[in-house]
């Protein structure tokens, strides 16, 4: 009951506070630079120059508080040790020499190369194939469904797919091992197989993201003007030629946006690794490594923050490129 | 036969007690061998309206057990105690305390983590007389005081942690019926244990069930193995030096202990499911193999809490029993026992919180859980007659009669090692990496946090 009251009063104070701010600050501005009297013209110009800033100011402050301040605060934290004493670049020097960090960086790179490419590719194929068939929408919703599952939920599902039972521990309940055994192979502990376990974890994210890529790309495909395709037909182009030479070039911008969006998701991947292996067996990634140092055992906010800075440095360029690309698309 | 009679008598007494218990109290006040005086004494405190939140690592059956104890406190004082469990306790408590929204009391499975929070000023020291109380009332009291004394943010040493619920780790669980059927004897020395292991393999069976899986904490059961082995091939002094890193992790003595563990866990013929399954099998599932028919394995080395994860209705002492994980007869190291315990610390002080910590000293707080299952205590003031099965009492004897008692080493190491690099290292080792390579990696992490 207390919380409800608190929430309601917060909303009321918030909404009315905002309205009051805009209303009164506007009046105040008009008082300072009245649109009448001897300098009316100059006053109107001044007021008009200030007014937008007045309205944007609250948003800027909030954005600053929630987006810019944490970056600086993290950067400052990354130069402290676990006790909070200033140590300069020590944490970064440690990072450079840490085996687990190198392993994480390598794995992240692997994720970065494979997951966006595979998701976009499968999404494109699914979009292209389901675009013009009758039950396409059914197929699309099936492919899209994993998007609705949380990463951890998906991991739990896939844990059962990769499950392994030892030789005398009864039948394999893992789907993958059941299939392998039915085909005459021997069951494997999939999530411990060096290198390949990374791929097995990536498959989960690809499974989730393909639906996303498909939906966006399918919308783009639908937006292609019919004339160009008809013209190609009349010129005797095969369906494959139409797809690769007419359609793809026209949606190239969308593909790039999908690709980069998934790239950003991949750089932040944490949940899947945490739920499946917790970075053991050589599957560590940056975000999970950060979590380990930040929260596990004796927490070391300095080292955790240093890893966060690395992730941020990696994400930022992709993000900028992604946003500018999306802008171009909208124009 | 005698055991069976004891057990059924105890079960009868238990069910009779439950039938008459008023409300949610498991045992009716005033009945049985409990120290009801200490329960009555609680009633002098009026804490109605006080809320006390407790965060601990216990979930499932253990959660019900701790709540059954808590109910007595609530019943006597009128306080409202809320226990919540988390299987990522280690992370949760760090987040909660750093975020400024800690529970009143935290139950640490690792003194290292408690020490860490204390050094950051996130724990409140216990009242000064508590240390004397522990020294006087706990068996080997000084060692428990030492384990709960940390350096605070102000640089002063004080008692921050109170031990409640202790585990003995050097136990091997087995099913007596299976041993009888196969004609195996309980081994008295490590040499005999190894001979028995080979014997079982020669008979075409699998001797061990080992599982290292534990969600985000995967690997810890292996650290227990290594610690037990450390105590069996090296001196207790070496062990102490090891937990402080005065003895380096990549020292040949430590590597030898890791390899002693590997002799069991990395041998496909020795472990159920083969060595490949060791690291991925959940430790909660792995004892199930003992009870399968035909048995998937004959022995399972695990701490005293493991009966919680035995199949429903398993009677310890009848369906399952344990023996002491033996020491080498040829080495002159006595009978070392590895143990652990949960240490309770105050993360957010209040009147009710102090009263609850005081309650933990009362015999009744121990006896309620003792009378159920899986509870050992060094508290000398409790009535051990409340143990419903004699095997747990036998376990308490192991605890009290050890030549050497040492606390779980990984819990004494800094968190980044004991709850991080050591776990990962053991998972890597179980997966086939070289012991010296793994030890060197752990040592390099340790060097980096000094």
XYZ file of C-alpha atoms in Angstrom, chain A residues 30-234:
205
model
C 8.479 36.466 -21.494
C 8.793 38.754 -18.468
C 12.537 39.144 -18.877
C 12.310 39.769 -22.618
C 8.829 41.223 -23.091
C 7.562 41.159 -26.676
C 6.544 44.811 -26.376
C 8.110 48.118 -25.456
C 11.120 49.817 -26.984
C 13.308 46.707 -27.772
C 10.463 44.355 -28.752
C 12.209 43.106 -31.873
C 15.541 42.330 -30.157
C 13.694 40.805 -27.204
C 11.713 38.428 -29.401
C 14.900 37.292 -31.108
C 16.636 36.699 -27.760
C 13.672 34.876 -26.277
C 13.414 32.659 -29.341
C 17.059 31.760 -29.061
C 16.686 30.784 -25.419
C 13.270 29.109 -25.486
C 14.274 25.780 -27.119
C 17.073 25.338 -24.613
C 14.679 26.032 -21.808
C 12.440 23.208 -22.992
C 15.252 20.787 -23.736
C 17.072 21.475 -20.474
C 15.230 18.955 -18.255
C 15.745 16.205 -20.801
C 19.421 17.111 -21.121
C 19.852 17.041 -17.365
C 18.172 13.673 -17.027
C 20.126 12.241 -19.954
C 23.297 13.600 -18.447
C 22.487 12.064 -15.113
C 21.596 8.678 -16.538
C 23.985 8.381 -19.457
C 26.961 10.679 -19.165
C 27.551 10.671 -15.430
C 27.768 6.855 -15.163
C 30.389 6.805 -17.889
C 32.606 9.217 -15.992
C 31.896 7.538 -12.707
C 32.803 4.148 -14.195
C 35.965 5.601 -15.651
C 36.954 6.970 -12.248
C 36.121 3.655 -10.584
C 38.281 1.830 -13.102
C 41.294 3.678 -11.702
C 40.717 2.458 -8.177
C 41.519 -0.879 -6.565
C 39.193 -3.111 -4.601
C 39.707 -0.991 -1.482
C 38.855 2.212 -3.323
C 42.386 3.636 -3.396
C 43.571 5.423 -6.512
C 45.879 3.219 -8.565
C 45.950 4.963 -11.940
C 46.217 2.647 -14.930
C 47.041 -0.457 -12.864
C 43.755 -2.148 -13.650
C 44.309 -1.681 -17.380
C 47.831 -2.999 -17.113
C 46.472 -6.020 -15.285
C 43.853 -6.463 -18.001
C 46.440 -6.510 -20.737
C 48.279 -9.360 -19.050
C 45.318 -11.398 -17.834
C 44.733 -14.733 -19.536
C 41.012 -14.754 -18.837
C 40.670 -11.284 -20.343
C 42.436 -12.365 -23.491
C 40.277 -15.454 -23.663
C 37.155 -13.272 -23.254
C 38.305 -10.817 -25.887
C 38.989 -13.675 -28.292
C 35.623 -15.243 -27.621
C 33.824 -11.921 -27.985
C 35.528 -11.464 -31.331
C 34.364 -14.912 -32.354
C 30.805 -14.083 -31.296
C 31.085 -10.808 -33.161
C 32.101 -12.462 -36.413
C 29.701 -15.375 -36.313
C 26.456 -14.345 -34.623
C 25.490 -11.146 -36.537
C 26.491 -12.731 -39.837
C 24.591 -15.947 -39.210
C 21.519 -14.230 -37.749
C 21.311 -11.745 -40.606
C 21.902 -14.445 -43.178
C 19.267 -16.790 -41.782
C 16.909 -13.848 -41.247
C 17.352 -12.790 -44.854
C 16.803 -16.292 -46.154
C 13.705 -16.692 -43.978
C 12.369 -13.311 -45.065
C 12.998 -14.063 -48.730
C 11.396 -17.495 -48.566
C 8.363 -16.555 -46.490
C 7.680 -13.339 -48.361
C 5.482 -14.727 -51.083
C 4.043 -17.975 -49.845
C 0.588 -18.396 -48.361
C 1.588 -19.827 -44.992
C 4.534 -17.471 -44.843
C 3.079 -15.522 -41.952
C 2.682 -18.705 -39.904
C 6.276 -19.646 -40.590
C 7.360 -16.122 -39.743
C 5.597 -16.094 -36.409
C 7.187 -19.449 -35.551
C 10.642 -18.136 -36.406
C 9.939 -14.916 -34.541
C 8.748 -16.665 -31.395
C 12.178 -17.143 -29.744
C 12.431 -13.326 -29.681
C 9.743 -13.383 -27.013
C 11.798 -15.644 -24.747
C 14.331 -14.119 -22.387
C 17.967 -15.050 -22.914
C 18.038 -17.006 -19.687
C 14.816 -18.794 -20.596
C 16.297 -19.709 -23.951
C 19.435 -20.946 -22.212
C 17.386 -23.242 -20.014
C 15.712 -24.692 -23.094
C 19.030 -25.243 -24.796
C 20.571 -26.694 -21.663
C 18.209 -29.599 -22.165
C 19.146 -29.853 -25.819
C 22.852 -30.084 -24.922
C 22.287 -32.229 -21.829
C 24.637 -35.142 -21.309
C 24.234 -38.311 -19.271
C 27.254 -40.427 -18.488
C 27.637 -43.965 -19.772
C 25.851 -45.786 -16.976
C 23.643 -42.896 -15.936
C 20.647 -43.853 -18.018
C 19.360 -42.724 -21.385
C 20.330 -39.466 -22.965
C 17.632 -36.893 -22.352
C 19.436 -34.217 -24.352
C 17.955 -33.835 -27.828
C 21.328 -33.411 -29.495
C 22.826 -36.484 -27.839
C 19.700 -38.497 -28.535
C 20.016 -37.628 -32.230
C 23.733 -38.340 -32.261
C 23.208 -41.728 -30.618
C 20.306 -42.603 -32.916
C 22.637 -41.984 -35.833
C 25.212 -44.293 -34.310
C 27.555 -41.711 -32.809
C 28.679 -41.363 -29.223
C 27.170 -38.817 -26.864
C 29.279 -35.782 -26.023
C 29.374 -33.274 -23.165
C 28.736 -30.521 -25.649
C 29.250 -27.558 -23.397
C 32.741 -28.676 -22.385
C 34.172 -29.375 -25.843
C 36.892 -26.741 -26.259
C 36.243 -24.123 -28.927
C 33.081 -25.806 -30.205
C 31.252 -25.061 -26.949
C 31.521 -21.399 -27.940
C 29.712 -22.189 -31.153
C 27.041 -24.115 -29.262
C 26.392 -21.081 -27.089
C 26.284 -18.821 -30.143
C 23.642 -21.007 -31.735
C 21.317 -19.990 -28.907
C 21.696 -16.298 -29.683
C 21.390 -16.938 -33.418
C 18.193 -18.857 -32.683
C 16.857 -15.820 -30.839
C 18.039 -13.099 -33.203
C 17.109 -14.686 -36.517
C 13.473 -13.786 -35.911
C 14.378 -10.172 -35.312
C 16.444 -9.967 -38.483
C 13.710 -11.698 -40.455
C 10.953 -9.313 -39.373
C 12.907 -6.152 -40.189
C 14.244 -7.502 -43.469
C 10.875 -8.832 -44.506
C 9.389 -5.372 -44.022
C 12.182 -3.930 -46.150
C 11.592 -6.522 -48.859
C 7.916 -5.625 -48.951
C 8.878 -2.008 -49.441
C 10.713 -2.663 -52.691
C 8.787 -1.174 -55.585
C 7.070 -3.763 -57.771
C 8.145 -2.024 -60.974
C 11.800 -2.905 -60.656
C 10.981 -6.539 -59.999
C 8.498 -6.738 -62.875
C 11.014 -5.122 -65.159
C 13.557 -7.717 -64.164
C 11.056 -10.500 -64.830
C 10.361 -9.131 -68.262
